[in-house]
Amino acid sequence: MRKPIIAGNWKMYKSFDEAIDFIDAIRNALPDKDKVDAVVCAPAIYLPALVVETEETALAIGAQNMHFENEGAFTGEISPAMLAGINVDYVILGHSERREMFNETDQAVNKKVRAALTNGIVPIICCGETLEEREAGSTAQKVAGQITAALAGFTAEEVAHMVLAYEPIWAIGTGKTATADDANETCGAIRSVVEELFGTETAAEVRIQYGGSVKPENIVELLSKEHIDGALVGGASLQADSYLKLLEAAANA
């Protein structure tokens, strides 16, 4: 059985004091780490402090993006070696906001995944379709292409330890969400791509999250589905109480 993983994506929110207050509010209420992996992906400027603040807790800290080179003349970028150096555990790669707003390509995502693994960081690899693509019936084709490109050149063993995240672009921050059945269908299509590329065992091991207006009110139904192993959560991860509710639901799934 795959252990659920709930990853909060704070995006560009919270002051430093608010970030520390959040950790203080949840540190003694986190579920058993054997039941659920709890992750917060915070703005880069807060990562060193949050890693220190969570050393004695079950909470893992992740980054929201990174460059694929370990060093170089890349003004404003943060390298995987820098993240590894402060003991960051996860990194979100290929989020639709990076793809849509900052022109990140499938090829760049692939390079970043390799860099993350090389530096001992678990990649959370995102994929998802626009509303137009969904209405055209090309959801499965779109996510298959993104996942195939992101995983090109990796071994089955490497892929088994990654996290994949299906986030329909039309459901991110809009209040809209795919039905649990729709989300499960697409997550199942992603698992089928992994099976075709890397085999049945790897497909059975890799964890696939759903993201897109996930909240305490719908998390139980989502996690009840065969192919959904957790959630990549935006707004509902910004408040300590709702984040803890998500973790509790996953721990009891």
Short mmCIF file of C-alpha atoms in Angstrom, two decimals:
data_model
loop_
_atom_site.label_atom_id
_atom_site.label_comp_id
_atom_site.label_asym_id
_atom_site.label_seq_id
_atom_site.Cartn_x
_atom_site.Cartn_y
_atom_site.Cartn_z
CA MET A 1 0.00 0.00 0.00
CA ARG A 2 1.32 3.43 -0.95
CA LYS A 3 1.74 5.87 1.93
CA PRO A 4 -0.24 9.08 1.36
CA ILE A 5 1.65 12.34 0.89
CA ILE A 6 0.18 15.77 1.55
CA ALA A 7 2.35 18.61 0.26
CA GLY A 8 1.39 22.20 0.96
CA ASN A 9 2.44 24.71 -1.69
CA TRP A 10 2.54 28.15 -0.06
CA LYS A 11 3.39 29.85 -3.37
CA MET A 12 4.21 33.55 -2.79
CA TYR A 13 2.38 33.93 0.50
CA LYS A 14 3.21 34.48 4.19
CA SER A 15 5.58 36.79 6.01
CA PHE A 16 8.49 35.23 7.87
CA ASP A 17 6.70 35.58 11.20
CA GLU A 18 3.59 33.95 9.76
CA ALA A 19 5.68 31.04 8.50
CA ILE A 20 7.19 30.44 11.93
CA ASP A 21 3.80 30.80 13.62
CA PHE A 22 2.42 28.13 11.26
CA ILE A 23 5.15 25.67 12.28
CA ASP A 24 4.58 26.44 15.95
CA ALA A 25 0.86 25.78 15.51
CA ILE A 26 1.27 22.32 13.96
CA ARG A 27 4.49 20.93 15.42
CA ASN A 28 2.80 19.05 18.27
CA ALA A 29 -0.24 17.94 16.28
CA LEU A 30 1.28 16.18 13.29
CA PRO A 31 0.13 12.60 12.57
CA ASP A 32 2.49 9.65 12.80
CA LYS A 33 4.98 9.88 9.93
CA ASP A 34 4.50 6.16 9.30
CA LYS A 35 0.92 6.92 8.22
CA VAL A 36 1.39 10.01 6.05
CA ASP A 37 4.22 12.09 4.63
CA ALA A 38 3.65 15.73 5.59
CA VAL A 39 5.43 18.33 3.46
CA VAL A 40 5.40 22.12 3.25
CA CYS A 41 6.90 23.76 0.17
CA ALA A 42 7.72 27.31 1.19
CA PRO A 43 9.21 30.42 -0.44
CA ALA A 44 12.95 29.97 -0.87
CA ILE A 45 13.86 32.81 1.47
CA TYR A 46 12.27 30.92 4.40
CA LEU A 47 13.70 27.47 3.73
CA PRO A 48 16.81 27.55 5.98
CA ALA A 49 14.82 28.68 9.02
CA LEU A 50 11.99 26.22 8.40
CA VAL A 51 14.39 23.29 8.07
CA VAL A 52 15.83 24.18 11.47
CA GLU A 53 12.39 24.73 13.01
CA THR A 54 11.17 21.30 11.87
CA GLU A 55 14.23 19.19 12.70
CA GLU A 56 12.51 17.39 15.58
CA THR A 57 9.14 17.05 13.87
CA ALA A 58 7.47 14.79 11.29
CA LEU A 59 7.22 17.68 8.83
CA ALA A 60 9.45 17.73 5.74
CA ILE A 61 10.34 20.97 3.99
CA GLY A 62 10.32 21.40 0.23
CA ALA A 63 11.22 24.09 -2.28
CA GLN A 64 8.86 25.39 -4.97
CA ASN A 65 11.38 25.44 -7.80
CA MET A 66 15.10 25.29 -8.58
CA HIS A 67 17.61 25.54 -11.42
CA PHE A 68 19.08 22.41 -12.99
CA GLU A 69 22.72 23.51 -12.62
CA ASN A 70 24.56 23.23 -9.31
CA GLU A 71 26.22 26.61 -9.79
CA GLY A 72 26.81 29.26 -12.43
CA ALA A 73 26.04 32.76 -13.65
CA PHE A 74 22.27 32.48 -13.26
CA THR A 75 21.22 35.63 -11.46
CA GLY A 76 18.28 35.11 -9.14
CA GLU A 77 18.26 31.31 -9.38
CA ILE A 78 18.68 28.72 -6.63
CA SER A 79 20.56 25.49 -7.29
CA PRO A 80 19.79 21.94 -6.17
CA ALA A 81 23.14 21.84 -4.39
CA MET A 82 22.10 24.87 -2.35
CA LEU A 83 18.84 23.19 -1.39
CA ALA A 84 20.59 19.94 -0.51
CA GLY A 85 23.10 21.89 1.56
CA ILE A 86 20.37 23.06 3.93
CA ASN A 87 18.64 19.64 4.00
CA VAL A 88 15.57 20.42 1.90
CA ASP A 89 13.75 17.13 1.24
CA TYR A 90 11.42 17.87 -1.69
CA VAL A 91 11.10 20.23 -4.64
CA ILE A 92 8.07 21.00 -6.83
CA LEU A 93 9.00 20.85 -10.51
CA GLY A 94 7.01 21.73 -13.62
CA HIS A 95 4.14 23.43 -11.80
CA SER A 96 1.70 24.92 -14.29
CA GLU A 97 2.40 28.41 -13.00
CA ARG A 98 6.07 27.92 -13.85
CA ARG A 99 5.16 26.54 -17.26
CA GLU A 100 2.50 29.13 -18.10
CA MET A 101 4.00 32.29 -16.59
CA PHE A 102 7.72 31.62 -16.87
CA ASN A 103 7.87 29.55 -20.05
CA GLU A 104 9.30 26.45 -18.42
CA THR A 105 9.58 23.61 -20.94
CA ASP A 106 9.28 19.84 -20.64
CA GLN A 107 13.00 19.62 -21.38
CA ALA A 108 13.86 21.99 -18.53
CA VAL A 109 11.67 19.98 -16.17
CA ASN A 110 13.50 16.80 -17.17
CA LYS A 111 16.87 18.41 -16.41
CA LYS A 112 15.60 19.62 -13.06
CA VAL A 113 14.33 16.16 -12.13
CA ARG A 114 17.78 14.72 -12.85
CA ALA A 115 19.44 17.46 -10.80
CA ALA A 116 17.07 16.87 -7.89
CA LEU A 117 17.80 13.14 -7.77
CA THR A 118 21.53 13.72 -8.12
CA ASN A 119 21.38 15.94 -5.04
CA GLY A 120 19.18 13.61 -2.99
CA ILE A 121 16.00 15.67 -3.26
CA VAL A 122 12.65 14.06 -4.02
CA PRO A 123 10.98 15.71 -7.03
CA ILE A 124 7.24 16.40 -7.06
CA ILE A 125 6.63 16.47 -10.83
CA CYS A 126 3.50 18.34 -11.94
CA CYS A 127 1.35 17.87 -15.00
CA GLY A 128 -2.06 19.13 -16.04
CA GLU A 129 -4.29 20.43 -18.79
CA THR A 130 -6.02 23.71 -19.54
CA LEU A 131 -9.80 24.03 -19.67
CA GLU A 132 -9.65 24.20 -23.47
CA GLU A 133 -7.65 20.97 -23.62
CA ARG A 134 -10.06 19.26 -21.25
CA GLU A 135 -13.08 20.33 -23.27
CA ALA A 136 -11.34 19.08 -26.42
CA GLY A 137 -10.92 15.65 -24.83
CA SER A 138 -7.13 15.78 -24.84
CA THR A 139 -6.48 15.57 -21.09
CA ALA A 140 -4.89 12.10 -21.20
CA GLN A 141 -2.75 13.03 -24.18
CA LYS A 142 -1.53 16.23 -22.52
CA VAL A 143 -0.52 14.68 -19.20
CA ALA A 144 1.00 11.64 -20.91
CA GLY A 145 3.24 13.90 -22.95
CA GLN A 146 4.35 15.90 -19.93
CA ILE A 147 5.06 12.83 -17.80
CA THR A 148 6.85 10.98 -20.61
CA ALA A 149 9.12 13.98 -21.21
CA ALA A 150 9.79 14.53 -17.51
CA LEU A 151 10.77 10.89 -16.92
CA ALA A 152 12.88 10.41 -20.05
CA GLY A 153 16.24 8.83 -19.28
CA PHE A 154 15.44 7.58 -15.79
CA THR A 155 15.46 4.04 -14.44
CA ALA A 156 12.45 2.23 -13.02
CA GLU A 157 14.01 2.35 -9.55
CA GLU A 158 14.46 6.13 -9.77
CA VAL A 159 10.90 6.70 -10.92
CA ALA A 160 9.45 4.56 -8.14
CA HIS A 161 10.76 7.04 -5.57
CA MET A 162 9.45 10.16 -7.28
CA VAL A 163 6.11 11.86 -6.64
CA LEU A 164 3.85 12.78 -9.56
CA ALA A 165 1.14 15.41 -9.23
CA TYR A 166 -1.88 15.88 -11.49
CA GLU A 167 -3.07 19.48 -11.31
CA PRO A 168 -5.67 20.52 -13.87
CA ILE A 169 -4.79 24.14 -14.61
CA TRP A 170 -8.44 25.17 -14.66
CA ALA A 171 -8.88 24.00 -11.05
CA ILE A 172 -5.87 25.73 -9.45
CA GLY A 173 -6.98 28.51 -7.14
CA THR A 174 -10.36 28.83 -8.87
CA GLY A 175 -12.51 27.03 -6.34
CA LYS A 176 -13.34 24.51 -9.05
CA THR A 177 -12.20 20.93 -8.70
CA ALA A 178 -12.35 17.87 -10.85
CA THR A 179 -14.75 15.30 -9.47
CA ALA A 180 -13.06 12.55 -7.52
CA ASP A 181 -13.85 10.14 -10.31
CA ASP A 182 -12.39 12.46 -12.96
CA ALA A 183 -9.27 13.04 -10.89
CA ASN A 184 -8.87 9.31 -10.33
CA GLU A 185 -9.31 8.61 -14.03
CA THR A 186 -6.51 10.98 -14.99
CA CYS A 187 -4.25 9.79 -12.17
CA GLY A 188 -4.90 6.28 -13.45
CA ALA A 189 -3.92 7.38 -16.95
CA ILE A 190 -0.67 8.73 -15.52
CA ARG A 191 -0.04 5.43 -13.75
CA SER A 192 -0.64 3.62 -17.03
CA VAL A 193 2.02 5.76 -18.70
CA VAL A 194 4.46 4.83 -15.94
CA GLU A 195 3.54 1.15 -16.36
CA GLU A 196 4.09 1.31 -20.10
CA LEU A 197 7.48 2.99 -19.70
CA PHE A 198 8.83 1.34 -16.55
CA GLY A 199 6.75 -1.74 -15.74
CA THR A 200 3.97 -2.89 -13.44
CA GLU A 201 6.01 -2.85 -10.23
CA THR A 202 7.14 0.74 -10.67
CA ALA A 203 3.61 1.85 -11.55
CA ALA A 204 2.34 0.21 -8.37
CA GLU A 205 4.96 1.98 -6.24
CA VAL A 206 5.00 5.53 -7.57
CA ARG A 207 2.80 7.96 -5.69
CA ILE A 208 0.45 10.26 -7.59
CA GLN A 209 -1.10 13.31 -5.98
CA TYR A 210 -4.09 15.33 -7.06
CA GLY A 211 -4.00 19.12 -6.83
CA GLY A 212 -6.62 21.70 -7.63
CA SER A 213 -8.75 23.38 -4.94
CA VAL A 214 -8.22 20.49 -2.52
CA LYS A 215 -9.69 21.23 0.90
CA PRO A 216 -10.77 19.36 4.05
CA GLU A 217 -14.29 19.05 2.63
CA ASN A 218 -13.23 16.97 -0.39
CA ILE A 219 -9.97 15.28 0.65
CA VAL A 220 -11.60 12.12 2.05
CA GLU A 221 -13.43 11.34 -1.18
CA LEU A 222 -10.33 12.05 -3.26
CA LEU A 223 -8.13 9.78 -1.15
CA SER A 224 -10.69 6.98 -1.34
CA LYS A 225 -9.89 6.56 -5.03
CA GLU A 226 -7.54 3.84 -6.25
CA HIS A 227 -4.96 5.99 -8.00
CA ILE A 228 -4.88 9.10 -5.76
CA ASP A 229 -2.13 8.86 -3.15
CA GLY A 230 -2.28 12.34 -1.68
CA ALA A 231 -2.63 15.98 -2.59
CA LEU A 232 -0.59 18.98 -3.64
CA VAL A 233 -2.45 21.73 -1.83
CA GLY A 234 -2.41 25.50 -2.29
CA GLY A 235 -4.83 27.69 -0.34
CA ALA A 236 -5.89 25.04 2.18
CA SER A 237 -2.26 24.59 3.27
CA LEU A 238 -1.87 28.22 4.35
CA GLN A 239 -3.88 27.81 7.55
CA ALA A 240 -2.64 25.47 10.25
CA ASP A 241 -6.06 24.05 11.11
CA SER A 242 -7.03 23.14 7.55
CA TYR A 243 -3.59 21.70 6.82
CA LEU A 244 -3.83 19.49 9.90
CA LYS A 245 -7.28 18.31 8.83
CA LEU A 246 -5.85 17.27 5.47
CA LEU A 247 -3.07 15.33 7.20
CA GLU A 248 -5.51 13.66 9.58
CA ALA A 249 -7.70 12.56 6.68
CA ALA A 250 -4.71 11.12 4.85
CA ALA A 251 -3.41 9.35 7.96
CA ASN A 252 -6.78 7.64 8.36
CA ALA A 253 -7.33 6.87 4.68
#
